[in-house]
Amino acid sequence: MDPLSNILALLQPKSVETYGVVSGGDWALDFPRRYEGIKFGAVARGGGWLRVSGEPQPFKLEEGDCYLLTGQPYWLGTDLELPGTDARMIFVDLKTRVAQHGPHDDTFLVGGRLMFDASHQVLLTGALPAVMHIPAAADEAETLRWTLKQLAKELTEMRPGGALMSEHLGHILFVNALRLHMASEGEGAPGWLKGLNDPRIGRALRAVHAEPARRWTLEQLAGEAGMSRTAFALHFKALVGWPPLDYLLRWRMRLAARALLSPERTRLAEIALSVGYESESAFSAAFKRAMGCAPKHYQSRIRQPV
């Protein structure tokens, strides 16, 4: 698998909810609380504004636009001066997956929320800004528009299997929006998403993800990128935020953490070997350095009932 697929598979995304909101005229909805996971939304019909807590400027939403949000409270509406109705109120006792807000119907929003494995979620949210706005006019947005159309159809027509279809379409919408964000990202904060988007650093990242157990050296990774060791190390850290071998360590330990929590109860020696360590003691020391505790303590802490 490619690195983005690797990381999303590690995060075990689950679309816990997909929904639609029909409104029109002058309207505003307030989502006043922080939340876990990532919310995604799109304008299937109409338009409006998106204002996110902590962001200096609101975002104008046109028909076909999408957005991803990573935890901050937000507001949606047609007039930035309007106080928002608490969005939770329109979903009370909802019998369908589409809520009606007001008497009009010239605006139709679709959206949802993706939850991730809690122990690894920061791997994604830490690499993303608080809000990502993807205009409908963006290059390569055709697949996004098709997915949006299908999701809107599933939410409104209530066909057999609609809940499952909506969940899968939510995943597709999210990954496509993430791809478009990566393609348009400029001078954003460093992170693995930024590294993947660079042709040379992306080659090194793909090599690491394809063979995490290989005894990689800085020289070998620089060779994958077609760069000198010094230039590669500097460029990698500038884009990804960590030195190359530190990133390798962190990725190996994320894979090991998933294996430690697997129901198969894989032996520690096998897990160590799968991420490039022939010695259990060396693996345990590396795991503690990256994850903050020994492997067995990690197992018991994460599995402990709430």
Short mmCIF file of the C-alpha atoms (twelve columns), coordinates in Angstrom:
data_MODEL
# 
_entry.id   MODEL 
# 
loop_
_atom_site.group_PDB 
_atom_site.id 
_atom_site.type_symbol 
_atom_site.label_atom_id 
_atom_site.label_alt_id 
_atom_site.label_comp_id 
_atom_site.label_asym_id 
_atom_site.label_seq_id 
_atom_site.Cartn_x 
_atom_site.Cartn_y 
_atom_site.Cartn_z 
_atom_site.pdbx_PDB_model_num 
ATOM 1   C CA . MET A 1   0.000   0.000   0.000   1 
ATOM 2   C CA . ASP A 2   1.019   3.623   -0.470  1 
ATOM 3   C CA . PRO A 3   1.839   5.696   2.658   1 
ATOM 4   C CA . LEU A 4   -1.527  7.501   2.810   1 
ATOM 5   C CA . SER A 5   -3.371  4.166   2.633   1 
ATOM 6   C CA . ASN A 6   -0.979  2.718   5.242   1 
ATOM 7   C CA . ILE A 7   -1.681  5.511   7.688   1 
ATOM 8   C CA . LEU A 8   -5.445  5.555   7.146   1 
ATOM 9   C CA . ALA A 9   -5.530  1.766   7.613   1 
ATOM 10  C CA . LEU A 10  -3.587  2.159   10.864  1 
ATOM 11  C CA . LEU A 11  -6.101  4.759   12.049  1 
ATOM 12  C CA . GLN A 12  -9.027  2.385   11.343  1 
ATOM 13  C CA . PRO A 13  -11.433 5.148   10.251  1 
ATOM 14  C CA . LYS A 14  -15.091 4.578   10.979  1 
ATOM 15  C CA . SER A 15  -17.802 6.897   9.737   1 
ATOM 16  C CA . VAL A 16  -20.002 7.037   12.810  1 
ATOM 17  C CA . GLU A 17  -22.567 9.348   11.284  1 
ATOM 18  C CA . THR A 18  -23.615 10.783  7.933   1 
ATOM 19  C CA . TYR A 19  -26.391 13.317  7.685   1 
ATOM 20  C CA . GLY A 20  -28.004 16.030  5.619   1 
ATOM 21  C CA . VAL A 21  -29.469 19.434  6.483   1 
ATOM 22  C CA . VAL A 22  -32.076 21.180  4.331   1 
ATOM 23  C CA . SER A 23  -32.551 24.917  4.870   1 
ATOM 24  C CA . GLY A 24  -33.105 28.125  2.951   1 
ATOM 25  C CA . GLY A 25  -33.734 31.835  3.108   1 
ATOM 26  C CA . ASP A 26  -31.691 33.430  5.891   1 
ATOM 27  C CA . TRP A 27  -30.418 30.742  8.241   1 
ATOM 28  C CA . ALA A 28  -27.556 29.957  10.609  1 
ATOM 29  C CA . LEU A 29  -26.506 26.872  12.562  1 
ATOM 30  C CA . ASP A 30  -24.055 26.847  15.444  1 
ATOM 31  C CA . PHE A 31  -21.894 23.829  16.362  1 
ATOM 32  C CA . PRO A 32  -20.581 25.200  19.665  1 
ATOM 33  C CA . ARG A 33  -18.547 22.333  21.104  1 
ATOM 34  C CA . ARG A 34  -15.245 20.672  20.321  1 
ATOM 35  C CA . TYR A 35  -15.509 17.096  19.063  1 
ATOM 36  C CA . GLU A 36  -13.398 14.000  18.498  1 
ATOM 37  C CA . GLY A 37  -12.420 12.825  15.023  1 
ATOM 38  C CA . ILE A 38  -12.719 14.750  11.760  1 
ATOM 39  C CA . LYS A 39  -15.906 16.254  10.384  1 
ATOM 40  C CA . PHE A 40  -16.469 16.542  6.649   1 
ATOM 41  C CA . GLY A 41  -19.135 18.545  4.897   1 
ATOM 42  C CA . ALA A 42  -20.193 19.624  1.429   1 
ATOM 43  C CA . VAL A 43  -22.722 21.895  -0.238  1 
ATOM 44  C CA . ALA A 44  -24.984 19.755  -2.426  1 
ATOM 45  C CA . ARG A 45  -27.263 22.709  -3.233  1 
ATOM 46  C CA . GLY A 46  -27.137 26.428  -2.488  1 
ATOM 47  C CA . GLY A 47  -24.322 28.078  -0.553  1 
ATOM 48  C CA . GLY A 48  -23.403 30.099  2.511   1 
ATOM 49  C CA . TRP A 49  -20.540 30.788  4.895   1 
ATOM 50  C CA . LEU A 50  -18.365 28.660  7.185   1 
ATOM 51  C CA . ARG A 51  -16.781 30.269  10.245  1 
ATOM 52  C CA . VAL A 52  -14.402 28.196  12.395  1 
ATOM 53  C CA . SER A 53  -13.346 29.133  15.933  1 
ATOM 54  C CA . GLY A 54  -9.778  30.451  15.978  1 
ATOM 55  C CA . GLU A 55  -9.654  31.179  12.235  1 
ATOM 56  C CA . PRO A 56  -9.222  34.865  11.303  1 
ATOM 57  C CA . GLN A 57  -11.510 34.817  8.242   1 
ATOM 58  C CA . PRO A 58  -14.736 32.989  7.300   1 
ATOM 59  C CA . PHE A 59  -14.922 30.783  4.203   1 
ATOM 60  C CA . LYS A 60  -17.430 31.438  1.410   1 
ATOM 61  C CA . LEU A 61  -19.140 28.180  0.445   1 
ATOM 62  C CA . GLU A 62  -20.430 27.659  -3.079  1 
ATOM 63  C CA . GLU A 63  -22.416 24.726  -4.457  1 
ATOM 64  C CA . GLY A 64  -20.093 21.714  -4.712  1 
ATOM 65  C CA . ASP A 65  -17.551 22.997  -2.160  1 
ATOM 66  C CA . CYS A 66  -16.267 20.611  0.524   1 
ATOM 67  C CA . TYR A 67  -14.570 21.155  3.857   1 
ATOM 68  C CA . LEU A 68  -12.785 19.122  6.540   1 
ATOM 69  C CA . LEU A 69  -12.694 20.208  10.198  1 
ATOM 70  C CA . THR A 70  -10.447 18.831  12.923  1 
ATOM 71  C CA . GLY A 71  -12.129 19.596  16.229  1 
ATOM 72  C CA . GLN A 72  -12.849 23.311  16.572  1 
ATOM 73  C CA . PRO A 73  -16.396 24.681  17.116  1 
ATOM 74  C CA . TYR A 74  -17.888 26.192  13.969  1 
ATOM 75  C CA . TRP A 75  -20.853 28.059  12.475  1 
ATOM 76  C CA . LEU A 76  -22.669 27.687  9.134   1 
ATOM 77  C CA . GLY A 77  -25.118 30.186  7.642   1 
ATOM 78  C CA . THR A 78  -26.036 32.736  5.010   1 
ATOM 79  C CA . ASP A 79  -25.456 35.940  6.997   1 
ATOM 80  C CA . LEU A 80  -22.362 36.340  9.183   1 
ATOM 81  C CA . GLU A 81  -24.334 38.627  11.519  1 
ATOM 82  C CA . LEU A 82  -27.012 36.015  12.288  1 
ATOM 83  C CA . PRO A 83  -26.842 34.174  15.628  1 
ATOM 84  C CA . GLY A 84  -26.888 30.438  14.990  1 
ATOM 85  C CA . THR A 85  -29.472 27.930  16.172  1 
ATOM 86  C CA . ASP A 86  -27.773 25.199  18.216  1 
ATOM 87  C CA . ALA A 87  -27.412 22.459  15.586  1 
ATOM 88  C CA . ARG A 88  -28.079 19.732  18.134  1 
ATOM 89  C CA . MET A 89  -31.686 20.894  18.376  1 
ATOM 90  C CA . ILE A 90  -32.558 20.071  14.758  1 
ATOM 91  C CA . PHE A 91  -31.349 16.487  15.121  1 
ATOM 92  C CA . VAL A 92  -33.480 15.677  18.192  1 
ATOM 93  C CA . ASP A 93  -35.916 12.805  17.495  1 
ATOM 94  C CA . LEU A 94  -34.872 12.757  13.851  1 
ATOM 95  C CA . LYS A 95  -36.609 9.898   12.016  1 
ATOM 96  C CA . THR A 96  -34.512 10.183  8.828   1 
ATOM 97  C CA . ARG A 97  -30.903 11.143  8.130   1 
ATOM 98  C CA . VAL A 98  -31.889 14.578  6.773   1 
ATOM 99  C CA . ALA A 99  -32.836 17.378  9.188   1 
ATOM 100 C CA . GLN A 100 -35.039 20.317  8.178   1 
ATOM 101 C CA . HIS A 101 -34.049 23.776  9.428   1 
ATOM 102 C CA . GLY A 102 -36.754 26.320  8.679   1 
ATOM 103 C CA . PRO A 103 -39.482 26.235  6.015   1 
ATOM 104 C CA . HIS A 104 -37.325 26.630  2.894   1 
ATOM 105 C CA . ASP A 105 -35.246 24.130  0.929   1 
ATOM 106 C CA . ASP A 106 -32.911 26.029  -1.404  1 
ATOM 107 C CA . THR A 107 -29.835 24.860  0.564   1 
ATOM 108 C CA . PHE A 108 -28.842 21.217  1.077   1 
ATOM 109 C CA . LEU A 109 -25.730 20.361  3.095   1 
ATOM 110 C CA . VAL A 110 -24.370 16.837  3.523   1 
ATOM 111 C CA . GLY A 111 -21.720 15.786  5.973   1 
ATOM 112 C CA . GLY A 112 -20.536 13.392  8.591   1 
ATOM 113 C CA . ARG A 113 -17.879 12.583  11.109  1 
ATOM 114 C CA . LEU A 114 -15.036 10.093  10.980  1 
ATOM 115 C CA . MET A 115 -13.708 8.595   14.182  1 
ATOM 116 C CA . PHE A 116 -10.274 7.000   14.413  1 
ATOM 117 C CA . ASP A 117 -8.344  4.668   16.661  1 
ATOM 118 C CA . ALA A 118 -7.733  6.953   19.638  1 
ATOM 119 C CA . SER A 119 -4.140  5.866   20.249  1 
ATOM 120 C CA . HIS A 120 -3.056  6.975   16.749  1 
ATOM 121 C CA . GLN A 121 -5.466  9.812   15.899  1 
ATOM 122 C CA . VAL A 122 -2.876  12.542  16.481  1 
ATOM 123 C CA . LEU A 123 -0.893  11.104  13.549  1 
ATOM 124 C CA . LEU A 124 -3.566  12.534  11.239  1 
ATOM 125 C CA . THR A 125 -5.012  15.479  13.144  1 
ATOM 126 C CA . GLY A 126 -1.525  16.721  13.988  1 
ATOM 127 C CA . ALA A 127 -0.717  16.916  10.265  1 
ATOM 128 C CA . LEU A 128 -3.842  18.855  9.307   1 
ATOM 129 C CA . PRO A 129 -4.941  22.471  9.822   1 
ATOM 130 C CA . ALA A 130 -8.119  23.276  11.761  1 
ATOM 131 C CA . VAL A 131 -10.083 23.722  8.526   1 
ATOM 132 C CA . MET A 132 -9.543  22.630  4.921   1 
ATOM 133 C CA . HIS A 133 -11.755 24.271  2.291   1 
ATOM 134 C CA . ILE A 134 -11.842 22.542  -1.102  1 
ATOM 135 C CA . PRO A 135 -13.646 24.630  -3.758  1 
ATOM 136 C CA . ALA A 136 -15.780 22.832  -6.332  1 
ATOM 137 C CA . ALA A 137 -13.729 24.533  -9.036  1 
ATOM 138 C CA . ALA A 138 -10.494 22.921  -7.799  1 
ATOM 139 C CA . ASP A 139 -8.530  20.877  -10.315 1 
ATOM 140 C CA . GLU A 140 -9.301  17.134  -10.207 1 
ATOM 141 C CA . ALA A 141 -12.502 17.705  -8.176  1 
ATOM 142 C CA . GLU A 142 -14.655 15.652  -10.555 1 
ATOM 143 C CA . THR A 143 -14.578 12.518  -8.356  1 
ATOM 144 C CA . LEU A 144 -15.449 14.646  -5.345  1 
ATOM 145 C CA . ARG A 145 -18.485 16.047  -7.144  1 
ATOM 146 C CA . TRP A 146 -19.644 12.552  -8.154  1 
ATOM 147 C CA . THR A 147 -19.294 11.287  -4.567  1 
ATOM 148 C CA . LEU A 148 -21.166 14.300  -3.217  1 
ATOM 149 C CA . LYS A 149 -24.021 13.682  -5.648  1 
ATOM 150 C CA . GLN A 150 -24.251 9.995   -4.676  1 
ATOM 151 C CA . LEU A 151 -24.142 10.742  -0.938  1 
ATOM 152 C CA . ALA A 152 -26.926 13.316  -1.282  1 
ATOM 153 C CA . LYS A 153 -28.974 10.740  -3.188  1 
ATOM 154 C CA . GLU A 154 -28.490 8.032   -0.546  1 
ATOM 155 C CA . LEU A 155 -29.427 10.397  2.281   1 
ATOM 156 C CA . THR A 156 -32.648 11.567  0.647   1 
ATOM 157 C CA . GLU A 157 -33.973 8.443   -1.070  1 
ATOM 158 C CA . MET A 158 -33.764 6.049   1.924   1 
ATOM 159 C CA . ARG A 159 -33.098 3.003   -0.256  1 
ATOM 160 C CA . PRO A 160 -32.249 -0.455  1.188   1 
ATOM 161 C CA . GLY A 161 -28.626 -0.516  2.332   1 
ATOM 162 C CA . GLY A 162 -28.537 3.272   2.371   1 
ATOM 163 C CA . ALA A 163 -26.829 3.552   5.762   1 
ATOM 164 C CA . LEU A 164 -23.947 1.316   4.647   1 
ATOM 165 C CA . MET A 165 -23.647 3.087   1.291   1 
ATOM 166 C CA . SER A 166 -23.602 6.472   3.031   1 
ATOM 167 C CA . GLU A 167 -20.819 5.315   5.350   1 
ATOM 168 C CA . HIS A 168 -18.650 4.115   2.457   1 
ATOM 169 C CA . LEU A 169 -19.365 7.245   0.420   1 
ATOM 170 C CA . GLY A 170 -18.369 9.296   3.470   1 
ATOM 171 C CA . HIS A 171 -14.993 7.518   3.484   1 
ATOM 172 C CA . ILE A 172 -14.547 8.185   -0.251  1 
ATOM 173 C CA . LEU A 173 -15.493 11.850  0.153   1 
ATOM 174 C CA . PHE A 174 -13.000 12.221  3.008   1 
ATOM 175 C CA . VAL A 175 -10.068 10.595  1.166   1 
ATOM 176 C CA . ASN A 176 -10.725 12.585  -2.009  1 
ATOM 177 C CA . ALA A 177 -10.943 15.838  -0.052  1 
ATOM 178 C CA . LEU A 178 -7.680  14.908  1.680   1 
ATOM 179 C CA . ARG A 179 -6.029  14.266  -1.699  1 
ATOM 180 C CA . LEU A 180 -7.164  17.630  -3.047  1 
ATOM 181 C CA . HIS A 181 -5.938  19.361  0.103   1 
ATOM 182 C CA . MET A 182 -2.531  17.703  -0.323  1 
ATOM 183 C CA . ALA A 183 -2.371  18.778  -3.971  1 
ATOM 184 C CA . SER A 184 -3.177  22.400  -3.140  1 
ATOM 185 C CA . GLU A 185 -1.130  22.716  0.051   1 
ATOM 186 C CA . GLY A 186 1.340   25.589  -0.072  1 
ATOM 187 C CA . GLU A 187 3.362   26.883  2.843   1 
ATOM 188 C CA . GLY A 188 1.501   24.933  5.500   1 
ATOM 189 C CA . ALA A 189 3.000   23.437  8.636   1 
ATOM 190 C CA . PRO A 190 5.401   20.505  8.125   1 
ATOM 191 C CA . GLY A 191 4.071   16.954  8.333   1 
ATOM 192 C CA . TRP A 192 4.004   13.624  6.525   1 
ATOM 193 C CA . LEU A 193 1.226   14.865  4.205   1 
ATOM 194 C CA . LYS A 194 3.516   17.646  3.018   1 
ATOM 195 C CA . GLY A 195 6.338   15.158  2.548   1 
ATOM 196 C CA . LEU A 196 4.171   12.834  0.452   1 
ATOM 197 C CA . ASN A 197 3.400   15.684  -1.897  1 
ATOM 198 C CA . ASP A 198 7.094   16.255  -2.673  1 
ATOM 199 C CA . PRO A 199 8.341   14.024  -5.541  1 
ATOM 200 C CA . ARG A 200 11.717  13.222  -3.950  1 
ATOM 201 C CA . ILE A 201 10.747  12.976  -0.281  1 
ATOM 202 C CA . GLY A 202 7.596   11.131  -1.327  1 
ATOM 203 C CA . ARG A 203 9.753   8.387   -2.904  1 
ATOM 204 C CA . ALA A 204 11.651  7.917   0.355   1 
ATOM 205 C CA . LEU A 205 8.430   7.797   2.377   1 
ATOM 206 C CA . ARG A 206 6.942   5.206   0.017   1 
ATOM 207 C CA . ALA A 207 10.078  3.085   0.403   1 
ATOM 208 C CA . VAL A 208 9.886   3.228   4.212   1 
ATOM 209 C CA . HIS A 209 6.212   2.293   4.215   1 
ATOM 210 C CA . ALA A 210 6.756   -0.546  1.735   1 
ATOM 211 C CA . GLU A 211 9.581   -2.113  3.787   1 
ATOM 212 C CA . PRO A 212 9.401   -0.934  7.419   1 
ATOM 213 C CA . ALA A 213 11.538  -3.860  8.656   1 
ATOM 214 C CA . ARG A 214 14.441  -3.138  6.308   1 
ATOM 215 C CA . ARG A 215 17.652  -1.903  7.929   1 
ATOM 216 C CA . TRP A 216 17.426  1.525   6.384   1 
ATOM 217 C CA . THR A 217 20.373  3.902   6.560   1 
ATOM 218 C CA . LEU A 218 20.309  7.615   5.851   1 
ATOM 219 C CA . GLU A 219 22.389  6.985   2.723   1 
ATOM 220 C CA . GLN A 220 19.900  4.400   1.394   1 
ATOM 221 C CA . LEU A 221 16.924  6.696   1.962   1 
ATOM 222 C CA . ALA A 222 18.756  9.572   0.304   1 
ATOM 223 C CA . GLY A 223 19.385  7.233   -2.642  1 
ATOM 224 C CA . GLU A 224 15.647  6.521   -2.912  1 
ATOM 225 C CA . ALA A 225 15.090  10.276  -3.128  1 
ATOM 226 C CA . GLY A 226 17.969  10.793  -5.577  1 
ATOM 227 C CA . MET A 227 19.664  13.305  -3.265  1 
ATOM 228 C CA . SER A 228 22.862  13.676  -1.265  1 
ATOM 229 C CA . ARG A 229 22.662  12.630  2.391   1 
ATOM 230 C CA . THR A 230 22.942  16.188  3.710   1 
ATOM 231 C CA . ALA A 231 20.463  17.722  1.273   1 
ATOM 232 C CA . PHE A 232 18.014  14.864  1.846   1 
ATOM 233 C CA . ALA A 233 18.198  15.081  5.644   1 
ATOM 234 C CA . LEU A 234 17.623  18.849  5.615   1 
ATOM 235 C CA . HIS A 235 14.810  18.724  3.035   1 
ATOM 236 C CA . PHE A 236 13.083  15.791  4.764   1 
ATOM 237 C CA . LYS A 237 13.061  17.509  8.149   1 
ATOM 238 C CA . ALA A 238 11.871  20.806  6.634   1 
ATOM 239 C CA . LEU A 239 8.878   19.088  5.010   1 
ATOM 240 C CA . VAL A 240 8.000   16.276  7.424   1 
ATOM 241 C CA . GLY A 241 9.047   17.878  10.705  1 
ATOM 242 C CA . TRP A 242 11.334  15.034  11.867  1 
ATOM 243 C CA . PRO A 243 14.721  13.751  10.728  1 
ATOM 244 C CA . PRO A 244 14.388  10.725  8.398   1 
ATOM 245 C CA . LEU A 245 15.473  8.059   10.887  1 
ATOM 246 C CA . ASP A 246 13.251  9.558   13.598  1 
ATOM 247 C CA . TYR A 247 10.285  9.294   11.233  1 
ATOM 248 C CA . LEU A 248 11.244  5.672   10.496  1 
ATOM 249 C CA . LEU A 249 11.338  4.923   14.230  1 
ATOM 250 C CA . ARG A 250 7.947   6.542   14.846  1 
ATOM 251 C CA . TRP A 251 6.308   4.701   11.945  1 
ATOM 252 C CA . ARG A 252 7.734   1.339   13.052  1 
ATOM 253 C CA . MET A 253 6.479   1.865   16.581  1 
ATOM 254 C CA . ARG A 254 2.995   2.846   15.362  1 
ATOM 255 C CA . LEU A 255 2.874   -0.448  13.459  1 
ATOM 256 C CA . ALA A 256 4.130   -2.291  16.526  1 
ATOM 257 C CA . ALA A 257 1.495   -0.615  18.709  1 
ATOM 258 C CA . ARG A 258 -1.246  -1.853  16.374  1 
ATOM 259 C CA . ALA A 259 0.181   -5.388  16.509  1 
ATOM 260 C CA . LEU A 260 0.332   -5.269  20.316  1 
ATOM 261 C CA . LEU A 261 -3.408  -4.601  20.433  1 
ATOM 262 C CA . SER A 262 -4.294  -7.194  17.796  1 
ATOM 263 C CA . PRO A 263 -6.646  -9.983  18.955  1 
ATOM 264 C CA . GLU A 264 -4.141  -12.523 17.550  1 
ATOM 265 C CA . ARG A 265 -1.839  -11.811 20.535  1 
ATOM 266 C CA . THR A 266 1.321   -11.989 18.429  1 
ATOM 267 C CA . ARG A 267 4.491   -12.795 20.387  1 
ATOM 268 C CA . LEU A 268 6.683   -9.808  21.237  1 
ATOM 269 C CA . ALA A 269 9.661   -11.319 19.385  1 
ATOM 270 C CA . GLU A 270 7.584   -11.605 16.186  1 
ATOM 271 C CA . ILE A 271 6.370   -8.019  16.485  1 
ATOM 272 C CA . ALA A 272 9.944   -6.835  17.026  1 
ATOM 273 C CA . LEU A 273 11.125  -8.694  13.917  1 
ATOM 274 C CA . SER A 274 8.263   -7.307  11.802  1 
ATOM 275 C CA . VAL A 275 9.504   -3.763  12.415  1 
ATOM 276 C CA . GLY A 276 13.218  -4.434  12.009  1 
ATOM 277 C CA . TYR A 277 14.439  -5.524  15.463  1 
ATOM 278 C CA . GLU A 278 16.059  -8.918  16.079  1 
ATOM 279 C CA . SER A 279 16.369  -8.247  19.812  1 
ATOM 280 C CA . GLU A 280 13.329  -7.892  22.089  1 
ATOM 281 C CA . SER A 281 15.292  -5.654  24.436  1 
ATOM 282 C CA . ALA A 282 16.345  -3.284  21.638  1 
ATOM 283 C CA . PHE A 283 12.757  -3.197  20.385  1 
ATOM 284 C CA . SER A 284 11.385  -2.501  23.878  1 
ATOM 285 C CA . ALA A 285 13.841  0.363   24.374  1 
ATOM 286 C CA . ALA A 286 12.918  1.878   20.997  1 
ATOM 287 C CA . PHE A 287 9.203   1.472   21.693  1 
ATOM 288 C CA . LYS A 288 9.514   3.217   25.061  1 
ATOM 289 C CA . ARG A 289 11.471  6.066   23.465  1 
ATOM 290 C CA . ALA A 290 8.789   6.620   20.810  1 
ATOM 291 C CA . MET A 291 5.583   5.793   22.702  1 
ATOM 292 C CA . GLY A 292 6.460   6.799   26.264  1 
ATOM 293 C CA . CYS A 293 6.092   3.366   27.889  1 
ATOM 294 C CA . ALA A 294 7.218   -0.247  27.513  1 
ATOM 295 C CA . PRO A 295 5.270   -2.505  25.113  1 
ATOM 296 C CA . LYS A 296 3.564   -4.534  27.856  1 
ATOM 297 C CA . HIS A 297 2.558   -1.388  29.736  1 
ATOM 298 C CA . TYR A 298 1.144   0.022   26.504  1 
ATOM 299 C CA . GLN A 299 -0.960  -3.117  26.018  1 
ATOM 300 C CA . SER A 300 -2.408  -3.020  29.513  1 
ATOM 301 C CA . ARG A 301 -2.996  0.743   29.512  1 
ATOM 302 C CA . ILE A 302 -4.860  0.846   26.187  1 
ATOM 303 C CA . ARG A 303 -6.878  -2.312  26.883  1 
ATOM 304 C CA . GLN A 304 -7.852  -1.230  30.389  1 
ATOM 305 C CA . PRO A 305 -11.663 -0.847  30.641  1 
ATOM 306 C CA . VAL A 306 -12.936 2.721   30.962  1 
# 
